[in-house]
Short mmCIF file of C-alpha atoms in Angstrom, two decimals:
data_model
loop_
_atom_site.label_atom_id
_atom_site.label_comp_id
_atom_site.label_asym_id
_atom_site.label_seq_id
_atom_site.Cartn_x
_atom_site.Cartn_y
_atom_site.Cartn_z
CA MET A 1 15.46 12.02 44.63
CA THR A 2 14.33 15.57 44.17
CA ILE A 3 10.66 15.06 45.00
CA VAL A 4 10.02 16.07 48.59
CA GLY A 5 7.23 15.04 50.93
CA THR A 6 4.63 17.70 50.23
CA HIS A 7 5.08 17.28 46.52
CA VAL A 8 4.43 13.54 46.66
CA GLY A 9 1.37 14.19 48.81
CA SER A 10 -0.13 16.61 46.35
CA ARG A 11 0.41 14.18 43.49
CA ARG A 12 -1.92 11.71 45.15
CA LEU A 13 -4.88 14.09 44.94
CA PRO A 14 -7.06 13.66 41.89
CA PRO A 15 -6.28 16.13 39.13
CA PRO A 16 -8.25 19.36 39.61
CA HIS A 17 -10.65 18.77 36.72
CA ALA A 18 -11.55 15.20 37.68
CA ARG A 19 -14.77 16.19 39.46
CA THR A 20 -16.84 18.87 37.81
CA PRO A 21 -19.71 20.41 39.75
CA LEU A 22 -23.00 19.18 38.33
CA LEU A 23 -24.26 22.64 37.49
CA SER A 24 -21.10 24.08 35.98
CA ARG A 25 -20.83 24.83 32.25
CA LYS A 26 -18.51 21.87 31.72
CA SER A 27 -20.74 19.21 33.23
CA PRO A 28 -22.34 16.66 30.89
CA LEU A 29 -25.72 17.60 32.32
CA PHE A 30 -25.27 21.12 30.97
CA SER A 31 -24.49 19.76 27.50
CA LEU A 32 -27.55 17.52 27.62
CA VAL A 33 -29.82 20.39 28.58
CA GLN A 34 -28.25 22.50 25.82
CA LEU A 35 -28.95 19.76 23.29
CA ALA A 36 -32.51 19.25 24.50
CA VAL A 37 -33.26 22.96 24.23
CA LEU A 38 -31.82 23.08 20.72
CA LEU A 39 -33.73 20.00 19.51
CA GLY A 40 -36.90 21.22 21.19
CA GLY A 41 -36.53 24.56 19.45
CA VAL A 42 -36.11 22.99 16.01
CA THR A 43 -39.05 20.63 16.59
CA TRP A 44 -41.21 23.52 17.74
CA LEU A 45 -40.22 25.55 14.67
CA ILE A 46 -41.24 22.75 12.30
CA TYR A 47 -44.37 21.97 14.24
CA SER A 48 -45.55 25.57 14.52
CA GLY A 49 -44.68 26.14 10.86
CA ALA A 50 -46.82 23.15 9.96
CA GLN A 51 -49.60 24.45 12.20
CA ALA A 52 -49.45 27.84 10.48
CA MET A 53 -49.97 26.19 7.08
CA GLU A 54 -52.65 24.03 8.71
CA TYR A 55 -50.74 20.85 8.00
CA ASN A 56 -52.61 17.78 9.09
CA TRP A 57 -50.11 15.45 10.83
CA GLN A 58 -50.98 11.81 10.32
CA TRP A 59 -48.09 9.92 11.89
CA TYR A 60 -50.49 7.07 12.75
CA ARG A 61 -50.79 6.28 9.05
CA VAL A 62 -47.05 5.94 8.45
CA ASP A 63 -46.31 2.53 9.94
CA ARG A 64 -48.34 0.60 7.37
CA TYR A 65 -45.95 1.89 4.68
CA ILE A 66 -43.02 0.43 6.58
CA TYR A 67 -44.51 -2.94 7.51
CA ARG A 68 -47.82 -4.58 8.23
CA ILE A 69 -48.76 -7.68 10.16
CA VAL A 70 -51.65 -9.51 8.57
CA ASP A 71 -52.83 -12.70 10.26
CA GLY A 72 -49.61 -12.88 12.25
CA GLU A 73 -47.57 -12.66 9.07
CA PHE A 74 -44.97 -9.95 8.60
CA ILE A 75 -45.42 -8.07 5.34
CA PHE A 76 -42.81 -5.60 4.07
CA GLY A 77 -44.31 -2.20 3.33
CA PRO A 78 -43.24 -0.19 0.26
CA LEU A 79 -40.60 1.74 2.23
CA LEU A 80 -38.82 -1.42 3.38
CA ARG A 81 -39.08 -2.88 -0.10
CA GLY A 82 -37.60 0.36 -1.44
CA LEU A 83 -34.81 0.10 1.12
CA GLY A 84 -34.16 -3.43 -0.13
CA VAL A 85 -33.69 -2.10 -3.67
CA THR A 86 -31.47 0.71 -2.41
CA LEU A 87 -29.26 -1.74 -0.53
CA GLU A 88 -29.16 -4.16 -3.44
CA MET A 89 -27.99 -1.35 -5.71
CA ALA A 90 -25.44 -0.24 -3.14
CA VAL A 91 -23.96 -3.72 -2.77
CA TRP A 92 -23.62 -4.27 -6.52
CA SER A 93 -22.25 -0.77 -6.98
CA VAL A 94 -19.70 -1.01 -4.22
CA PHE A 95 -18.14 -4.13 -5.73
CA LEU A 96 -18.24 -2.69 -9.22
CA SER A 97 -16.80 0.65 -8.11
CA ILE A 98 -13.94 -1.09 -6.27
CA ALA A 99 -13.21 -3.09 -9.44
CA ILE A 100 -13.38 0.04 -11.61
CA GLY A 101 -11.33 1.98 -9.06
CA MET A 102 -8.70 -0.75 -8.92
CA VAL A 103 -8.30 -0.89 -12.69
CA THR A 104 -8.20 2.91 -12.97
CA ALA A 105 -5.67 3.24 -10.14
CA LEU A 106 -3.41 0.63 -11.75
CA LEU A 107 -3.72 2.32 -15.13
CA ARG A 108 -2.77 5.66 -13.61
CA LEU A 109 0.26 4.14 -11.91
CA SER A 110 1.27 2.13 -14.95
CA ASN A 111 4.10 2.84 -17.39
CA SER A 112 1.73 2.78 -20.33
CA ALA A 113 1.00 6.28 -21.63
CA SER A 114 -2.25 5.21 -23.27
CA GLY A 115 -3.37 3.56 -20.03
CA ARG A 116 -2.67 6.70 -18.03
CA PHE A 117 -4.46 8.80 -20.66
CA LEU A 118 -7.53 6.55 -20.59
CA ALA A 119 -7.71 6.70 -16.80
CA THR A 120 -7.34 10.47 -16.79
CA VAL A 121 -10.08 10.93 -19.39
CA TYR A 122 -12.41 8.75 -17.33
CA LEU A 123 -11.62 10.53 -14.06
CA GLU A 124 -11.91 14.04 -15.49
CA GLY A 125 -15.08 13.13 -17.37
CA ILE A 126 -16.79 11.77 -14.29
CA ARG A 127 -15.61 14.52 -11.98
CA ASN A 128 -16.52 17.40 -14.22
CA THR A 129 -20.05 16.45 -15.26
CA PRO A 130 -23.14 16.40 -13.02
CA LEU A 131 -24.15 13.01 -11.66
CA LEU A 132 -27.70 13.63 -12.89
CA VAL A 133 -26.49 14.13 -16.47
CA GLN A 134 -24.37 10.97 -16.20
CA LEU A 135 -27.47 9.09 -15.06
CA PHE A 136 -29.45 10.32 -18.07
CA LEU A 137 -26.59 9.31 -20.36
CA PHE A 138 -26.56 5.83 -18.86
CA TYR A 139 -30.34 5.50 -18.93
CA TYR A 140 -31.25 7.08 -22.26
CA VAL A 141 -28.09 6.34 -24.27
CA LEU A 142 -26.21 3.36 -22.87
CA ALA A 143 -29.11 1.30 -21.53
CA PRO A 144 -30.86 0.90 -24.92
CA ILE A 145 -27.52 0.11 -26.59
CA LEU A 146 -26.49 -2.46 -23.97
CA GLU A 147 -30.09 -3.63 -23.53
CA ILE A 148 -30.05 -3.32 -19.75
CA ASP A 149 -32.96 -2.33 -17.53
CA ARG A 150 -33.25 0.79 -15.39
CA PHE A 151 -31.92 -0.98 -12.28
CA TRP A 152 -28.63 -1.91 -13.98
CA ALA A 153 -28.41 1.48 -15.68
CA GLY A 154 -28.58 2.97 -12.19
CA VAL A 155 -26.06 0.51 -10.77
CA LEU A 156 -23.58 1.11 -13.60
CA CYS A 157 -23.94 4.87 -13.36
CA LEU A 158 -23.35 4.84 -9.60
CA SER A 159 -20.42 2.43 -10.02
CA PHE A 160 -18.64 4.60 -12.56
CA PHE A 161 -19.32 7.69 -10.46
CA GLU A 162 -18.05 6.24 -7.18
CA GLY A 163 -15.35 4.30 -9.04
CA SER A 164 -13.58 7.58 -9.72
CA PHE A 165 -13.37 8.22 -5.98
CA ALA A 166 -12.45 4.61 -5.28
CA SER A 167 -9.55 4.86 -7.72
CA GLU A 168 -8.11 7.85 -5.87
CA ILE A 169 -8.45 6.03 -2.54
CA ILE A 170 -6.72 2.93 -3.91
CA ARG A 171 -4.01 4.97 -5.64
CA ALA A 172 -3.27 6.88 -2.43
CA GLY A 173 -3.14 3.58 -0.54
CA LEU A 174 -0.73 1.98 -2.98
CA GLN A 175 1.47 5.06 -3.11
CA SER A 176 1.73 5.18 0.64
CA VAL A 177 3.51 1.81 0.64
CA PRO A 178 7.21 2.72 1.01
CA ARG A 179 9.45 2.66 -2.06
CA GLY A 180 11.63 0.02 -0.40
CA GLN A 181 8.78 -2.49 -0.52
CA TYR A 182 8.61 -2.15 -4.29
CA GLU A 183 12.38 -2.59 -4.54
CA GLY A 184 12.49 -5.45 -2.06
CA SER A 185 9.90 -7.41 -4.02
CA ASP A 186 11.40 -6.47 -7.39
CA ALA A 187 14.80 -7.70 -6.28
CA LEU A 188 13.27 -11.13 -5.59
CA GLY A 189 11.91 -11.28 -9.14
CA PHE A 190 8.19 -11.12 -8.40
CA THR A 191 5.88 -10.49 -11.33
CA LYS A 192 3.99 -7.22 -11.14
CA LEU A 193 0.76 -9.03 -10.32
CA ASP A 194 2.36 -11.04 -7.50
CA ARG A 195 4.00 -7.89 -6.17
CA LEU A 196 0.59 -6.26 -6.03
CA ARG A 197 -1.15 -9.28 -4.55
CA PHE A 198 1.33 -10.40 -1.92
CA ILE A 199 3.29 -7.28 -1.03
CA LEU A 200 1.56 -4.02 -1.93
CA LEU A 201 -2.17 -4.65 -1.41
CA PRO A 202 -1.84 -6.36 1.99
CA GLN A 203 0.00 -3.28 3.21
CA ALA A 204 -2.30 -0.81 1.48
CA ILE A 205 -5.65 -2.33 2.50
CA PRO A 206 -5.61 -1.18 6.13
CA LEU A 207 -5.17 2.35 4.75
CA ILE A 208 -7.76 1.89 2.02
CA LEU A 209 -10.50 0.34 4.12
CA PRO A 210 -11.70 3.29 6.24
CA PRO A 211 -12.17 5.76 3.35
CA MET A 212 -13.67 2.93 1.30
CA THR A 213 -16.48 2.46 3.80
CA GLY A 214 -17.05 6.20 3.68
CA LEU A 215 -17.52 5.61 -0.03
CA LEU A 216 -20.14 2.94 0.66
CA ILE A 217 -22.03 5.40 2.83
CA SER A 218 -21.98 8.12 0.20
CA LEU A 219 -22.99 5.50 -2.35
CA ILE A 220 -26.13 4.73 -0.35
CA LYS A 221 -26.92 8.44 -0.21
CA HIS A 222 -26.16 9.09 -3.88
CA SER A 223 -28.31 6.13 -4.89
CA ALA A 224 -31.39 8.26 -4.16
CA ILE A 225 -30.82 9.92 -7.52
CA VAL A 226 -32.01 6.80 -9.38
CA SER A 227 -35.54 7.82 -8.42
CA VAL A 228 -35.47 10.14 -11.45
CA ILE A 229 -35.28 7.10 -13.74
CA ALA A 230 -38.00 5.44 -11.66
CA VAL A 231 -36.02 2.62 -10.12
CA ALA A 232 -38.20 1.53 -7.18
CA ASP A 233 -35.70 2.48 -4.45
CA LEU A 234 -36.43 3.98 -1.06
CA THR A 235 -36.74 7.54 -2.38
CA THR A 236 -39.03 6.53 -5.27
CA GLU A 237 -41.28 4.60 -2.91
CA GLY A 238 -41.41 7.66 -0.67
CA MET A 239 -42.46 9.87 -3.58
CA ASN A 240 -45.10 7.35 -4.66
CA ILE A 241 -46.60 7.20 -1.18
CA ILE A 242 -46.72 10.99 -0.95
CA SER A 243 -48.46 11.32 -4.30
CA GLU A 244 -51.16 8.97 -2.96
CA THR A 245 -51.47 10.27 0.59
CA PHE A 246 -50.10 13.85 0.57
CA MET A 247 -48.21 13.11 3.82
CA ALA A 248 -45.09 14.91 2.60
CA PHE A 249 -43.73 15.83 6.05
CA GLU A 250 -44.18 12.45 7.68
CA ILE A 251 -42.91 10.37 4.78
CA TRP A 252 -39.86 12.50 4.01
CA PHE A 253 -38.92 12.49 7.71
CA THR A 254 -39.35 8.72 7.74
CA VAL A 255 -37.32 8.23 4.56
CA ALA A 256 -34.53 10.44 5.91
CA ALA A 257 -34.60 8.53 9.19
CA ILE A 258 -34.26 5.18 7.40
CA TYR A 259 -31.24 6.45 5.40
CA LEU A 260 -29.82 7.81 8.64
CA VAL A 261 -30.24 4.53 10.51
CA ILE A 262 -28.45 2.63 7.75
CA THR A 263 -25.55 5.05 7.30
CA VAL A 264 -25.01 5.71 10.98
CA SER A 265 -25.00 2.01 11.83
CA LEU A 266 -22.52 1.49 8.99
CA SER A 267 -20.24 4.17 10.44
CA PHE A 268 -20.41 2.53 13.85
CA PHE A 269 -19.65 -0.83 12.31
CA VAL A 270 -16.64 0.65 10.55
CA SER A 271 -15.20 2.31 13.63
CA TRP A 272 -15.64 -0.98 15.45
CA LEU A 273 -13.78 -2.75 12.62
CA GLU A 274 -10.96 -0.20 12.73
CA HIS A 275 -10.71 -0.61 16.46
CA LEU A 276 -10.48 -4.37 15.97
CA MET A 277 -7.78 -4.01 13.32
CA LYS A 278 -5.71 -1.73 15.53
CA ARG A 279 -5.85 -4.25 18.34
CA HIS A 280 -4.65 -7.00 16.04
CA ARG A 281 -1.55 -5.09 14.99
CA MET B 1 28.83 -11.81 -27.16
CA SER B 2 32.14 -12.49 -28.81
CA GLU B 3 34.14 -10.47 -26.28
CA SER B 4 32.71 -12.24 -23.27
CA GLY B 5 32.15 -15.58 -24.94
CA GLY B 6 35.46 -17.27 -24.13
CA ASP B 7 35.92 -16.44 -20.48
CA ARG B 8 32.50 -16.44 -18.86
CA TYR B 9 32.01 -13.75 -16.27
CA MET B 10 29.28 -13.92 -13.65
CA LEU B 11 28.78 -10.20 -14.13
CA GLU B 12 30.00 -8.09 -16.95
CA MET B 13 29.33 -4.41 -17.46
CA GLN B 14 30.44 -2.82 -20.71
CA GLY B 15 30.39 0.95 -21.16
CA VAL B 16 27.38 1.33 -18.88
CA GLY B 17 25.99 4.87 -18.63
CA LYS B 18 23.12 6.32 -16.64
CA TRP B 19 21.73 9.83 -16.41
CA PHE B 20 19.20 11.37 -14.02
CA GLY B 21 17.95 14.22 -16.19
CA ASN B 22 21.12 16.01 -17.21
CA PHE B 23 23.10 14.66 -14.29
CA CYS B 24 25.42 11.88 -15.31
CA ALA B 25 25.27 9.27 -12.55
CA LEU B 26 27.34 6.60 -14.29
CA TYR B 27 29.80 7.11 -17.10
CA ASP B 28 31.35 4.37 -19.18
CA ILE B 29 31.43 1.72 -16.47
CA ASP B 30 33.44 -1.39 -17.35
CA LEU B 31 33.53 -4.12 -14.76
CA GLN B 32 33.96 -7.87 -14.91
CA VAL B 33 33.32 -10.15 -11.97
CA ARG B 34 34.28 -13.82 -12.19
CA SER B 35 32.34 -16.59 -10.56
CA GLY B 36 33.27 -16.77 -6.88
CA GLU B 37 34.98 -13.40 -6.91
CA LYS B 38 34.34 -10.79 -4.21
CA VAL B 39 34.43 -7.18 -5.26
CA VAL B 40 34.13 -4.31 -2.79
CA VAL B 41 33.02 -0.98 -4.22
CA CYS B 42 33.83 2.19 -2.32
CA GLY B 43 33.89 5.89 -2.96
CA PRO B 44 32.48 9.17 -1.69
CA SER B 45 28.71 9.53 -1.40
CA GLY B 46 27.07 10.41 -4.69
CA SER B 47 29.82 8.70 -6.64
CA GLY B 48 27.39 6.25 -8.26
CA LYS B 49 28.29 3.08 -6.33
CA SER B 50 24.68 2.25 -5.43
CA THR B 51 23.40 3.27 -8.84
CA MET B 52 25.91 0.93 -10.43
CA ILE B 53 24.85 -2.18 -8.55
CA ARG B 54 21.18 -1.22 -8.78
CA CYS B 55 21.54 -1.30 -12.57
CA VAL B 56 22.58 -4.95 -12.37
CA ASN B 57 19.07 -6.09 -11.34
CA ARG B 58 17.27 -3.25 -13.09
CA LEU B 59 16.20 -1.31 -10.04
CA GLU B 60 17.71 1.46 -12.14
CA GLU B 61 17.64 1.35 -15.91
CA HIS B 62 20.98 1.85 -17.66
CA GLN B 63 20.80 4.02 -20.74
CA ALA B 64 24.07 3.12 -22.41
CA GLY B 65 26.24 0.03 -22.64
CA HIS B 66 25.54 -3.60 -21.89
CA ILE B 67 25.11 -5.63 -18.72
CA PHE B 68 25.48 -9.42 -18.74
CA VAL B 69 24.60 -11.64 -15.81
CA ASP B 70 26.05 -15.12 -16.22
CA GLY B 71 26.20 -14.55 -19.96
CA THR B 72 22.62 -13.33 -20.36
CA GLU B 73 22.19 -9.74 -21.40
CA LEU B 74 19.83 -7.58 -19.35
CA THR B 75 17.21 -6.17 -21.74
CA ASP B 76 13.93 -4.25 -21.53
CA ASP B 77 11.94 -7.46 -21.71
CA THR B 78 9.93 -7.99 -18.52
CA LYS B 79 10.45 -11.76 -18.44
CA ASN B 80 14.19 -11.33 -18.97
CA ILE B 81 14.34 -8.84 -16.09
CA GLU B 82 12.37 -11.15 -13.78
CA LEU B 83 14.65 -14.10 -14.62
CA ILE B 84 17.81 -12.10 -13.96
CA ARG B 85 16.42 -10.74 -10.71
CA ARG B 86 15.77 -14.30 -9.54
CA GLU B 87 19.46 -15.10 -10.08
CA VAL B 88 20.77 -11.96 -8.42
CA GLY B 89 20.25 -11.51 -4.69
CA MET B 90 20.22 -8.06 -3.20
CA VAL B 91 20.63 -6.78 0.34
CA PHE B 92 19.55 -3.20 0.96
CA GLN B 93 20.69 -0.56 3.39
CA HIS B 94 17.20 -0.43 4.91
CA PHE B 95 16.54 -4.21 4.74
CA ASN B 96 13.20 -3.80 2.90
CA LEU B 97 11.69 -6.80 4.66
CA PHE B 98 7.95 -7.23 4.22
CA PRO B 99 6.49 -5.98 7.51
CA HIS B 100 3.14 -7.75 7.12
CA LEU B 101 4.73 -11.20 6.78
CA SER B 102 6.47 -13.34 9.37
CA VAL B 103 10.19 -13.93 8.99
CA ARG B 104 9.47 -17.40 7.63
CA ARG B 105 6.98 -16.07 5.10
CA ASN B 106 9.43 -13.34 4.07
CA LEU B 107 11.86 -16.10 3.16
CA THR B 108 9.48 -18.57 1.53
CA LEU B 109 7.29 -16.29 -0.59
CA GLY B 110 9.94 -15.67 -3.25
CA PRO B 111 10.96 -19.32 -3.74
CA ILE B 112 7.31 -20.46 -3.75
CA ARG B 113 6.11 -17.90 -6.28
CA ASN B 114 9.23 -17.46 -8.37
CA LEU B 115 11.08 -20.77 -8.22
CA ASN B 116 8.00 -23.00 -8.04
CA LEU B 117 9.10 -24.65 -4.82
CA SER B 118 6.47 -26.42 -2.75
CA LYS B 119 5.63 -24.92 0.61
CA ASN B 120 7.53 -27.69 2.42
CA GLU B 121 10.62 -27.35 0.27
CA ALA B 122 10.59 -23.59 0.73
CA ASP B 123 10.11 -23.94 4.50
CA GLU B 124 12.99 -26.36 4.72
CA ARG B 125 15.22 -24.08 2.70
CA ALA B 126 14.18 -21.06 4.78
CA MET B 127 15.09 -22.79 8.05
CA GLN B 128 18.40 -23.88 6.59
CA TYR B 129 19.38 -20.31 5.72
CA LEU B 130 17.96 -18.90 8.93
CA GLU B 131 20.23 -21.25 10.83
CA ARG B 132 23.10 -20.14 8.69
CA VAL B 133 22.53 -16.52 9.69
CA ARG B 134 21.99 -17.76 13.29
CA ILE B 135 18.43 -16.53 13.70
CA ALA B 136 16.34 -19.68 13.26
CA GLU B 137 14.56 -19.21 16.58
CA GLN B 138 12.99 -15.98 15.29
CA ALA B 139 11.27 -17.63 12.32
CA ASP B 140 7.74 -16.93 13.47
CA LYS B 141 8.29 -13.36 14.59
CA PHE B 142 7.53 -10.32 12.48
CA PRO B 143 10.35 -8.09 11.22
CA SER B 144 9.36 -5.21 13.51
CA GLN B 145 10.00 -7.45 16.54
CA LEU B 146 13.66 -7.89 15.59
CA SER B 147 16.66 -5.63 16.05
CA GLY B 148 18.21 -3.92 13.04
CA GLY B 149 21.07 -6.39 12.89
CA GLN B 150 18.68 -9.33 13.07
CA GLN B 151 16.52 -7.81 10.36
CA GLN B 152 19.50 -7.40 8.09
CA ARG B 153 20.50 -11.02 8.65
CA VAL B 154 16.94 -12.06 7.78
CA ALA B 155 17.25 -9.96 4.63
CA ILE B 156 20.46 -11.77 3.72
CA ALA B 157 18.77 -15.13 4.33
CA ARG B 158 15.81 -14.02 2.22
CA ALA B 159 18.11 -13.23 -0.70
CA LEU B 160 19.97 -16.54 -0.24
CA CYS B 161 16.73 -18.52 -0.31
CA MET B 162 16.51 -17.72 -4.02
CA GLN B 163 19.90 -19.47 -4.31
CA PRO B 164 21.32 -16.64 -6.38
CA LYS B 165 24.47 -16.85 -8.46
CA LEU B 166 25.46 -13.35 -7.50
CA MET B 167 24.84 -11.30 -4.38
CA LEU B 168 24.71 -7.53 -4.35
CA PHE B 169 25.11 -5.64 -1.07
CA ASP B 170 24.09 -1.99 -1.02
CA GLU B 171 25.67 -0.52 2.13
CA PRO B 172 24.27 -3.34 4.28
CA THR B 173 25.64 -2.00 7.57
CA SER B 174 25.15 1.74 7.11
CA ALA B 175 21.75 1.88 8.81
CA LEU B 176 22.77 -0.31 11.75
CA ASP B 177 23.68 0.61 15.31
CA PRO B 178 27.42 0.06 15.81
CA GLU B 179 26.99 -2.97 18.05
CA MET B 180 24.86 -4.69 15.40
CA ILE B 181 27.38 -4.38 12.58
CA SER B 182 29.74 -7.21 13.49
CA GLY B 183 26.99 -9.85 13.43
CA VAL B 184 26.03 -8.89 9.89
CA LEU B 185 29.65 -8.70 8.73
CA GLU B 186 30.36 -12.15 10.19
CA VAL B 187 27.55 -13.60 8.11
CA MET B 188 28.90 -11.85 5.03
CA VAL B 189 32.43 -13.14 5.66
CA GLU B 190 31.12 -16.70 5.97
CA LEU B 191 29.18 -16.27 2.78
CA ALA B 192 32.34 -15.09 1.05
CA GLN B 193 34.28 -18.07 2.38
CA ASP B 194 31.61 -20.39 0.99
CA GLY B 195 32.44 -19.14 -2.48
CA MET B 196 29.52 -16.81 -3.22
CA THR B 197 30.10 -14.24 -5.93
CA MET B 198 29.66 -10.90 -4.21
CA VAL B 199 29.62 -7.23 -5.13
CA CYS B 200 29.51 -5.11 -1.97
CA VAL B 201 29.11 -1.40 -1.68
CA THR B 202 30.39 -0.69 1.81
CA HIS B 203 32.51 1.58 3.94
CA GLU B 204 33.60 -1.29 6.16
CA MET B 205 37.26 -1.31 5.19
CA GLY B 206 38.12 -4.06 7.67
CA PHE B 207 35.65 -6.32 5.92
CA ALA B 208 37.06 -5.24 2.57
CA ARG B 209 40.62 -6.15 3.53
CA GLN B 210 39.43 -9.49 4.83
CA VAL B 211 37.35 -10.77 1.91
CA ALA B 212 37.82 -8.60 -1.18
CA ASP B 213 39.62 -10.02 -4.19
CA ARG B 214 39.47 -6.59 -5.78
CA MET B 215 38.67 -3.10 -4.62
CA VAL B 216 36.81 -0.76 -6.95
CA PHE B 217 37.03 2.94 -6.22
CA MET B 218 34.41 5.19 -7.81
CA ASP B 219 34.12 8.94 -7.99
CA SER B 220 31.56 11.12 -9.81
CA GLY B 221 30.05 8.22 -11.72
CA GLU B 222 33.30 6.71 -12.95
CA ILE B 223 35.47 3.81 -11.89
CA VAL B 224 38.71 5.52 -10.94
CA GLU B 225 40.78 2.62 -9.71
CA VAL B 226 40.59 -1.15 -9.49
CA ALA B 227 43.19 -2.97 -7.40
CA PRO B 228 43.72 -5.89 -5.03
CA PRO B 229 43.08 -4.72 -1.46
CA ASP B 230 46.68 -4.82 -0.18
CA ARG B 231 47.91 -2.58 -2.98
CA PHE B 232 44.73 -0.47 -2.87
CA PHE B 233 45.21 0.41 0.78
CA SER B 234 49.01 0.63 0.91
CA ASP B 235 49.82 2.13 -2.46
CA PRO B 236 46.80 3.68 -4.22
CA GLU B 237 47.54 4.90 -7.74
CA THR B 238 45.45 8.05 -8.04
CA GLU B 239 45.29 11.22 -5.98
CA ARG B 240 41.52 10.89 -5.64
CA THR B 241 41.85 7.46 -4.09
CA LYS B 242 44.55 8.69 -1.72
CA LEU B 243 42.38 11.58 -0.62
CA PHE B 244 39.36 9.33 -0.06
CA LEU B 245 41.36 6.77 1.90
CA SER B 246 42.95 9.46 4.05
CA GLN B 247 39.50 10.77 4.85
CA ILE B 248 37.96 7.48 5.88
CA LEU B 249 41.01 5.86 7.49
CA SER B 250 42.27 8.90 9.39
CA HIS B 251 40.49 7.99 12.59
#
């Protein structure tokens, strides 16, 4: 034993940084005060700016656009109804973009030259044109041809847009499965589909899942763009309310807050899921 | 094929060639393995031993010559490749077990999907082979919970569950800790004694002496010498073989 008495004694003391004085720069209290000052400053800036342009704050009028209670009955306001449309679009789009991403990823990894070419054309086309232009193409060109309404034009546009990202996520996931797993399953004579289903995907999904939920979050945010083709989503409802009431500040803050609540709770849900998956390993 | 028609070989390679870019990995490989025969392939690293046996189940594609497994030629057709792979078992240097599946599931998935066995039949067969490699009590563990030697024995059992006609071993003991090697070799010796047709790439010369019917020595993509083990070790024909043997047997 090389550790002598005094040494052992000193090891039993708490580490030097365990207790921070309440008023030091490292204490949580200091951070909280810092944050409060910062937020207060920003709020004051907006408020005084609004005062200077003699903006008439009418927060008391906002709640009726979220929900109303008439005769004890809960009635969804236009903003919540808009949120419903936004979420409906997001759910459809996330499934479609995973399907599109899966097909594209498999085409890119396939032996078929025409398959790889097709996937590359799709990916480059989507990545190198503005989302807004894609939306107009879907709405003004494809929708009349396919006879679909503006909601589905929006959903399809978002799906193809996010599908390009999904395909890269899935491709990266599949490629991160070690070479030996491909060979091990090939040597047993699995068909390519079985190899994917039983060997590759189960190993790739834990790697695919976290970035895929990031995709869902960006999908919810990107879905605001469908307001330009007048799908009645959260953003469109916000614009409509403002054109009636001129409460631009209040409504846009509210709309942003609703998006924020949804996306932030999704992120928390995802980190909880990841935590759960790690524990199950 | 007329040449192979009369005397059926379990494995026949005729003039097989393989290039990686401009590098010639295999050149004019001729090899016949009879049913029940054990062939041990050795040679310096990079001599093409692994590439040769990996061509047999199309993990590598040969670009020249013909390969027949039990009389069926290996072609580009996907179905043909799948069928041949189901008849040829392979054991890898790094085991390549499926880490997300239990040992039992590792063994049953192939027979269930590729041989149309029922789950019960496959389970029964899996336990039978797990007992044979003396690891039955680990059936419900995951590969990562086993030692290297145990994993390799599971890998052997997994290949056997397909009831292959031919087993390929690609340096099965090279990635193992020394104390794990004997357990794996024992299983391989028993398998040989049971009459399995085996082609083994290995540096385990003790194993080779014990089970090999023929030794194949390869260098720079060619088969240099084929001989029964006693003559191969005591009286090798070529200088290259002598040099190789002196290098690996010197200590």
